[in-house]
Amino acid sequence: MLPTTSSFFTGALAALYAIAGLFFLSFWKRTRDALFVSFALAFLLLALNQIVLALGGLEREEQSWVYLLRLLAFLLIIAAILRKNLERQRR
């Protein structure tokens, strides 16, 4: 893939992740449910991950510290889902 094309798709992904994060943040403002704020933080971390990849010029994400941002985002999503399910079982 051409570097310009790759940068375009990386930027588009960052924008879409940020929009998804803001979308979940608006749900959190209305409901105050912790699940939505966790999802918002996770998607904002994924957006940050894409921004660092685009600006840093890293060729292999999986072999750099940037991968930890993505890992943290997915751990946040998993923890939020588990917490929500455990809350439901306690009721």
JSON list of C-alpha atoms in Angstrom, two decimals:
[
{"chain": "A", "resi": 1, "resn": "MET", "atom": "CA", "xyz": [0.00, 0.00, 0.00]},
{"chain": "A", "resi": 2, "resn": "LEU", "atom": "CA", "xyz": [1.29, 3.47, -0.82]},
{"chain": "A", "resi": 3, "resn": "PRO", "atom": "CA", "xyz": [2.38, 5.60, 2.15]},
{"chain": "A", "resi": 4, "resn": "THR", "atom": "CA", "xyz": [-0.14, 8.30, 1.21]},
{"chain": "A", "resi": 5, "resn": "THR", "atom": "CA", "xyz": [-2.98, 5.80, 1.05]},
{"chain": "A", "resi": 6, "resn": "SER", "atom": "CA", "xyz": [-1.93, 4.26, 4.35]},
{"chain": "A", "resi": 7, "resn": "SER", "atom": "CA", "xyz": [-1.82, 7.68, 6.01]},
{"chain": "A", "resi": 8, "resn": "PHE", "atom": "CA", "xyz": [-5.26, 8.50, 4.62]},
{"chain": "A", "resi": 9, "resn": "PHE", "atom": "CA", "xyz": [-6.81, 5.31, 6.02]},
{"chain": "A", "resi": 10, "resn": "THR", "atom": "CA", "xyz": [-5.03, 5.75, 9.36]},
{"chain": "A", "resi": 11, "resn": "GLY", "atom": "CA", "xyz": [-6.40, 9.29, 9.64]},
{"chain": "A", "resi": 12, "resn": "ALA", "atom": "CA", "xyz": [-9.89, 8.14, 8.67]},
{"chain": "A", "resi": 13, "resn": "LEU", "atom": "CA", "xyz": [-9.76, 5.39, 11.30]},
{"chain": "A", "resi": 14, "resn": "ALA", "atom": "CA", "xyz": [-8.62, 7.89, 13.95]},
{"chain": "A", "resi": 15, "resn": "ALA", "atom": "CA", "xyz": [-11.52, 10.20, 13.10]},
{"chain": "A", "resi": 16, "resn": "LEU", "atom": "CA", "xyz": [-14.05, 7.36, 13.17]},
{"chain": "A", "resi": 17, "resn": "TYR", "atom": "CA", "xyz": [-12.72, 6.07, 16.51]},
{"chain": "A", "resi": 18, "resn": "ALA", "atom": "CA", "xyz": [-12.96, 9.60, 17.95]},
{"chain": "A", "resi": 19, "resn": "ILE", "atom": "CA", "xyz": [-16.54, 9.96, 16.68]},
{"chain": "A", "resi": 20, "resn": "ALA", "atom": "CA", "xyz": [-17.47, 6.62, 18.25]},
{"chain": "A", "resi": 21, "resn": "GLY", "atom": "CA", "xyz": [-15.88, 7.76, 21.52]},
{"chain": "A", "resi": 22, "resn": "LEU", "atom": "CA", "xyz": [-17.87, 10.99, 21.50]},
{"chain": "A", "resi": 23, "resn": "PHE", "atom": "CA", "xyz": [-21.01, 9.03, 20.66]},
{"chain": "A", "resi": 24, "resn": "PHE", "atom": "CA", "xyz": [-20.56, 6.82, 23.74]},
{"chain": "A", "resi": 25, "resn": "LEU", "atom": "CA", "xyz": [-19.69, 9.88, 25.83]},
{"chain": "A", "resi": 26, "resn": "SER", "atom": "CA", "xyz": [-23.02, 11.46, 24.93]},
{"chain": "A", "resi": 27, "resn": "PHE", "atom": "CA", "xyz": [-24.80, 8.28, 26.06]},
{"chain": "A", "resi": 28, "resn": "TRP", "atom": "CA", "xyz": [-22.87, 8.41, 29.33]},
{"chain": "A", "resi": 29, "resn": "LYS", "atom": "CA", "xyz": [-23.96, 12.03, 29.91]},
{"chain": "A", "resi": 30, "resn": "ARG", "atom": "CA", "xyz": [-27.60, 10.99, 29.58]},
{"chain": "A", "resi": 31, "resn": "THR", "atom": "CA", "xyz": [-27.52, 7.73, 31.54]},
{"chain": "A", "resi": 32, "resn": "ARG", "atom": "CA", "xyz": [-24.42, 7.98, 33.81]},
{"chain": "A", "resi": 33, "resn": "ASP", "atom": "CA", "xyz": [-23.84, 4.28, 33.07]},
{"chain": "A", "resi": 34, "resn": "ALA", "atom": "CA", "xyz": [-20.19, 3.31, 33.56]},
{"chain": "A", "resi": 35, "resn": "LEU", "atom": "CA", "xyz": [-20.34, 0.99, 30.56]},
{"chain": "A", "resi": 36, "resn": "PHE", "atom": "CA", "xyz": [-20.65, 3.94, 28.19]},
{"chain": "A", "resi": 37, "resn": "VAL", "atom": "CA", "xyz": [-17.78, 5.92, 29.71]},
{"chain": "A", "resi": 38, "resn": "SER", "atom": "CA", "xyz": [-15.57, 2.84, 29.49]},
{"chain": "A", "resi": 39, "resn": "PHE", "atom": "CA", "xyz": [-16.45, 2.42, 25.83]},
{"chain": "A", "resi": 40, "resn": "ALA", "atom": "CA", "xyz": [-15.82, 6.14, 25.24]},
{"chain": "A", "resi": 41, "resn": "LEU", "atom": "CA", "xyz": [-12.37, 5.92, 26.83]},
{"chain": "A", "resi": 42, "resn": "ALA", "atom": "CA", "xyz": [-11.56, 2.77, 24.87]},
{"chain": "A", "resi": 43, "resn": "PHE", "atom": "CA", "xyz": [-12.48, 4.35, 21.53]},
{"chain": "A", "resi": 44, "resn": "LEU", "atom": "CA", "xyz": [-10.55, 7.53, 22.37]},
{"chain": "A", "resi": 45, "resn": "LEU", "atom": "CA", "xyz": [-7.51, 5.35, 23.16]},
{"chain": "A", "resi": 46, "resn": "LEU", "atom": "CA", "xyz": [-7.93, 3.63, 19.79]},
{"chain": "A", "resi": 47, "resn": "ALA", "atom": "CA", "xyz": [-8.07, 7.05, 18.12]},
{"chain": "A", "resi": 48, "resn": "LEU", "atom": "CA", "xyz": [-4.90, 8.07, 19.95]},
{"chain": "A", "resi": 49, "resn": "ASN", "atom": "CA", "xyz": [-3.29, 4.82, 18.82]},
{"chain": "A", "resi": 50, "resn": "GLN", "atom": "CA", "xyz": [-4.03, 5.65, 15.17]},
{"chain": "A", "resi": 51, "resn": "ILE", "atom": "CA", "xyz": [-2.78, 9.24, 15.58]},
{"chain": "A", "resi": 52, "resn": "VAL", "atom": "CA", "xyz": [0.52, 8.06, 17.09]},
{"chain": "A", "resi": 53, "resn": "LEU", "atom": "CA", "xyz": [0.89, 5.51, 14.29]},
{"chain": "A", "resi": 54, "resn": "ALA", "atom": "CA", "xyz": [0.31, 8.16, 11.62]},
{"chain": "A", "resi": 55, "resn": "LEU", "atom": "CA", "xyz": [2.59, 10.78, 13.14]},
{"chain": "A", "resi": 56, "resn": "GLY", "atom": "CA", "xyz": [5.26, 8.42, 14.41]},
{"chain": "A", "resi": 57, "resn": "GLY", "atom": "CA", "xyz": [5.83, 6.67, 11.12]},
{"chain": "A", "resi": 58, "resn": "LEU", "atom": "CA", "xyz": [5.98, 3.28, 12.78]},
{"chain": "A", "resi": 59, "resn": "GLU", "atom": "CA", "xyz": [6.00, 0.42, 10.32]},
{"chain": "A", "resi": 60, "resn": "ARG", "atom": "CA", "xyz": [5.04, -2.44, 12.63]},
{"chain": "A", "resi": 61, "resn": "GLU", "atom": "CA", "xyz": [2.57, -1.55, 15.33]},
{"chain": "A", "resi": 62, "resn": "GLU", "atom": "CA", "xyz": [2.70, -4.94, 17.02]},
{"chain": "A", "resi": 63, "resn": "GLN", "atom": "CA", "xyz": [6.41, -4.55, 17.80]},
{"chain": "A", "resi": 64, "resn": "SER", "atom": "CA", "xyz": [6.27, -1.13, 19.45]},
{"chain": "A", "resi": 65, "resn": "TRP", "atom": "CA", "xyz": [4.93, 0.41, 22.66]},
{"chain": "A", "resi": 66, "resn": "VAL", "atom": "CA", "xyz": [1.98, 1.81, 20.69]},
{"chain": "A", "resi": 67, "resn": "TYR", "atom": "CA", "xyz": [0.43, -1.62, 20.74]},
{"chain": "A", "resi": 68, "resn": "LEU", "atom": "CA", "xyz": [-0.08, -1.19, 24.50]},
{"chain": "A", "resi": 69, "resn": "LEU", "atom": "CA", "xyz": [-2.65, 1.57, 23.78]},
{"chain": "A", "resi": 70, "resn": "ARG", "atom": "CA", "xyz": [-4.70, -0.85, 21.72]},
{"chain": "A", "resi": 71, "resn": "LEU", "atom": "CA", "xyz": [-4.32, -3.56, 24.36]},
{"chain": "A", "resi": 72, "resn": "LEU", "atom": "CA", "xyz": [-5.47, -1.16, 27.08]},
{"chain": "A", "resi": 73, "resn": "ALA", "atom": "CA", "xyz": [-8.51, -0.16, 25.01]},
{"chain": "A", "resi": 74, "resn": "PHE", "atom": "CA", "xyz": [-9.61, -3.76, 24.54]},
{"chain": "A", "resi": 75, "resn": "LEU", "atom": "CA", "xyz": [-8.98, -4.56, 28.22]},
{"chain": "A", "resi": 76, "resn": "LEU", "atom": "CA", "xyz": [-11.21, -1.59, 29.13]},
{"chain": "A", "resi": 77, "resn": "ILE", "atom": "CA", "xyz": [-14.00, -2.95, 26.91]},
{"chain": "A", "resi": 78, "resn": "ILE", "atom": "CA", "xyz": [-13.69, -6.46, 28.36]},
{"chain": "A", "resi": 79, "resn": "ALA", "atom": "CA", "xyz": [-13.66, -5.16, 31.94]},
{"chain": "A", "resi": 80, "resn": "ALA", "atom": "CA", "xyz": [-16.70, -2.95, 31.31]},
{"chain": "A", "resi": 81, "resn": "ILE", "atom": "CA", "xyz": [-18.69, -5.84, 29.84]},
{"chain": "A", "resi": 82, "resn": "LEU", "atom": "CA", "xyz": [-17.73, -8.16, 32.70]},
{"chain": "A", "resi": 83, "resn": "ARG", "atom": "CA", "xyz": [-18.64, -5.51, 35.28]},
{"chain": "A", "resi": 84, "resn": "LYS", "atom": "CA", "xyz": [-22.00, -4.88, 33.64]},
{"chain": "A", "resi": 85, "resn": "ASN", "atom": "CA", "xyz": [-22.82, -8.60, 33.57]},
{"chain": "A", "resi": 86, "resn": "LEU", "atom": "CA", "xyz": [-21.75, -9.10, 37.19]},
{"chain": "A", "resi": 87, "resn": "GLU", "atom": "CA", "xyz": [-23.95, -6.17, 38.27]},
{"chain": "A", "resi": 88, "resn": "ARG", "atom": "CA", "xyz": [-26.90, -7.74, 36.50]},
{"chain": "A", "resi": 89, "resn": "GLN", "atom": "CA", "xyz": [-26.36, -11.09, 38.24]},
{"chain": "A", "resi": 90, "resn": "ARG", "atom": "CA", "xyz": [-26.24, -9.48, 41.68]},
{"chain": "A", "resi": 91, "resn": "ARG", "atom": "CA", "xyz": [-29.70, -7.93, 41.27]}
]
